[in-house]
mmCIF file of C-alpha atoms in Angstrom:
data_model
loop_
_atom_site.group_PDB
_atom_site.id
_atom_site.type_symbol
_atom_site.label_atom_id
_atom_site.label_comp_id
_atom_site.label_asym_id
_atom_site.label_seq_id
_atom_site.Cartn_x
_atom_site.Cartn_y
_atom_site.Cartn_z
ATOM 1 C CA ALA A 1 -0.459 -0.258 0.052
ATOM 2 C CA GLY A 2 2.964 2.513 -0.164
ATOM 3 C CA ILE A 3 2.165 3.793 -3.362
ATOM 4 C CA THR A 4 -1.284 4.572 -2.094
ATOM 5 C CA MET A 5 -0.673 5.945 1.094
ATOM 6 C CA LEU A 6 2.157 8.859 -0.772
ATOM 7 C CA THR A 7 -0.508 9.162 -3.342
ATOM 8 C CA SER A 8 -2.844 10.659 -1.381
ATOM 9 C CA LEU A 9 -0.158 12.164 0.497
ATOM 10 C CA VAL A 10 1.003 14.295 -2.379
ATOM 11 C CA SER A 11 -2.391 14.781 -3.030
ATOM 12 C CA LEU A 12 -2.968 16.680 -0.021
ATOM 13 C CA PHE A 13 -0.008 18.445 -0.234
ATOM 14 C CA THR A 14 -0.905 19.872 -3.668
ATOM 15 C CA GLN A 15 -4.656 19.380 -3.655
ATOM 16 C CA ARG A 16 -4.909 18.164 -6.676
ATOM 17 C CA LYS A 17 -8.038 14.327 -6.815
ATOM 18 C CA VAL A 18 -6.936 11.335 -6.935
ATOM 19 C CA LYS A 19 -8.531 9.289 -10.458
ATOM 20 C CA LYS A 20 -12.675 8.119 -9.329
ATOM 21 C CA ILE A 21 -11.289 4.457 -10.840
ATOM 22 C CA LEU A 22 -8.420 3.834 -10.204
ATOM 23 C CA ALA A 23 -6.088 1.304 -7.637
ATOM 24 C CA MET A 24 -3.418 1.288 -6.998
ATOM 25 C CA THR A 25 -0.888 -1.890 -5.467
ATOM 26 C CA GLY A 26 2.987 -1.660 -4.506
ATOM 27 C CA GLU A 27 5.667 -1.358 -2.309
ATOM 28 C CA ILE A 28 8.599 1.974 -2.580
ATOM 29 C CA THR A 29 11.734 2.344 -1.600
ATOM 30 C CA LEU A 30 13.145 5.839 0.429
ATOM 31 C CA ARG A 31 13.945 6.583 -3.325
ATOM 32 C CA GLY A 32 10.963 6.224 -4.630
ATOM 33 C CA LYS A 33 11.351 2.847 -7.260
ATOM 34 C CA VAL A 34 8.039 1.389 -6.864
ATOM 35 C CA LEU A 35 8.364 -2.190 -5.446
ATOM 36 C CA LEU A 36 6.535 -5.810 -6.850
ATOM 37 C CA VAL A 37 4.060 -7.124 -4.086
ATOM 38 C CA GLY A 38 2.352 -10.651 -3.752
ATOM 39 C CA GLY A 39 -1.660 -11.645 -4.504
ATOM 40 C CA ILE A 40 -1.857 -9.983 -7.456
ATOM 41 C CA LYS A 41 -4.614 -12.146 -9.263
ATOM 42 C CA GLU A 42 -6.899 -11.945 -6.009
ATOM 43 C CA LYS A 43 -6.487 -7.984 -5.891
ATOM 44 C CA ILE A 44 -7.558 -7.447 -10.045
ATOM 45 C CA LEU A 45 -10.840 -9.596 -8.827
ATOM 46 C CA ALA A 46 -11.726 -7.593 -5.809
ATOM 47 C CA ALA A 47 -10.715 -4.227 -8.143
ATOM 48 C CA LYS A 48 -12.999 -6.121 -10.661
ATOM 49 C CA ARG A 49 -15.959 -6.252 -7.943
ATOM 50 C CA ALA A 50 -15.586 -3.165 -7.218
ATOM 51 C CA ARG A 51 -16.031 -1.353 -11.230
ATOM 52 C CA ILE A 52 -12.050 -0.170 -10.912
ATOM 53 C CA LYS A 53 -11.253 0.225 -14.625
ATOM 54 C CA GLU A 54 -7.592 1.151 -13.731
ATOM 55 C CA VAL A 55 -4.611 -0.557 -12.181
ATOM 56 C CA ILE A 56 -1.484 0.943 -12.050
ATOM 57 C CA LEU A 57 1.746 -1.990 -10.678
ATOM 58 C CA CYS A 58 5.079 -2.370 -10.309
ATOM 59 C CA GLU A 59 6.501 -2.931 -13.495
ATOM 60 C CA GLU A 60 7.891 -6.742 -12.418
ATOM 61 C CA ASN A 61 4.096 -7.239 -11.677
ATOM 62 C CA ARG A 62 3.550 -7.648 -15.463
ATOM 63 C CA ARG A 63 4.176 -11.339 -14.992
ATOM 64 C CA ASP A 64 1.528 -11.774 -12.528
ATOM 65 C CA ILE A 65 -0.913 -10.086 -15.386
ATOM 66 C CA ALA A 66 0.226 -12.514 -18.312
ATOM 67 C CA GLU A 67 -1.053 -15.168 -15.544
ATOM 68 C CA ILE A 68 -4.571 -14.185 -15.826
ATOM 69 C CA LYS A 69 -7.302 -15.804 -18.029
ATOM 70 C CA ALA A 70 -8.329 -12.437 -20.521
ATOM 71 C CA ASP A 71 -11.626 -12.794 -19.374
ATOM 72 C CA TYR A 72 -11.087 -11.994 -15.922
ATOM 73 C CA LEU A 73 -9.181 -8.700 -17.376
ATOM 74 C CA LYS A 74 -11.467 -7.244 -19.639
ATOM 75 C CA GLY A 75 -12.718 -3.561 -18.931
ATOM 76 C CA LEU A 76 -9.445 -3.145 -17.000
ATOM 77 C CA THR A 77 -6.090 -0.804 -18.232
ATOM 78 C CA PHE A 78 -2.574 -1.711 -17.084
ATOM 79 C CA HIS A 79 -0.083 0.843 -16.022
ATOM 80 C CA TYR A 80 2.517 -0.411 -15.119
ATOM 81 C CA VAL A 81 5.804 2.225 -13.344
ATOM 82 C CA LYS A 82 9.039 1.716 -11.974
ATOM 83 C CA ASP A 83 9.130 4.431 -10.012
ATOM 84 C CA MET A 84 6.607 7.365 -7.692
ATOM 85 C CA LYS A 85 6.838 10.092 -10.266
ATOM 86 C CA GLU A 86 4.609 8.153 -12.970
ATOM 87 C CA VAL A 87 2.997 6.485 -10.155
ATOM 88 C CA ILE A 88 2.100 9.869 -9.624
ATOM 89 C CA GLU A 89 1.577 11.474 -13.343
ATOM 90 C CA ILE A 90 -1.461 8.443 -13.726
ATOM 91 C CA ALA A 91 -3.250 9.142 -10.405
ATOM 92 C CA LEU A 92 -3.158 12.994 -10.021
ATOM 93 C CA LEU A 93 -5.595 14.680 -12.092
ATOM 94 C CA LYS A 94 -4.501 18.211 -13.018
ATOM 95 C CA GLN A 95 -8.057 20.207 -11.169
ATOM 96 C CA LYS A 96 -8.288 21.346 -7.720
ATOM 97 C CA VAL A 97 -10.390 19.925 -5.193
ATOM 98 C CA LYS A 98 -12.634 21.994 -3.444
ATOM 99 C CA ASN A 99 -12.573 23.292 -0.472
ATOM 100 C CA PRO A 100 -9.486 22.482 0.110
ATOM 101 C CA LYS A 101 -8.084 21.498 4.032
ATOM 102 C CA LYS A 102 -5.486 23.591 5.877
ATOM 103 C CA LEU A 103 -2.711 22.440 6.694
#
């Protein structure tokens, strides 16, 4: 959940909205590199049940997606990333939030 937590913090500090139909999973290093995680098949099935349309994963998790039946992947767009800069570019919208919180 590292990339998810850092994305939420960047959203808070920049007051930019996060895409609504997006799921993400991955561990991050102190230098911002995104690392692979396990349980991808189960996470993809949960995302489908939640009507998610886009998923951000570590580039190294691409092989896990290749092992899942194509029927389960219909309607999903996958973004494979190597670092947090890529995650932020995909996940955050340019649009600012309404009624931003004061820090």
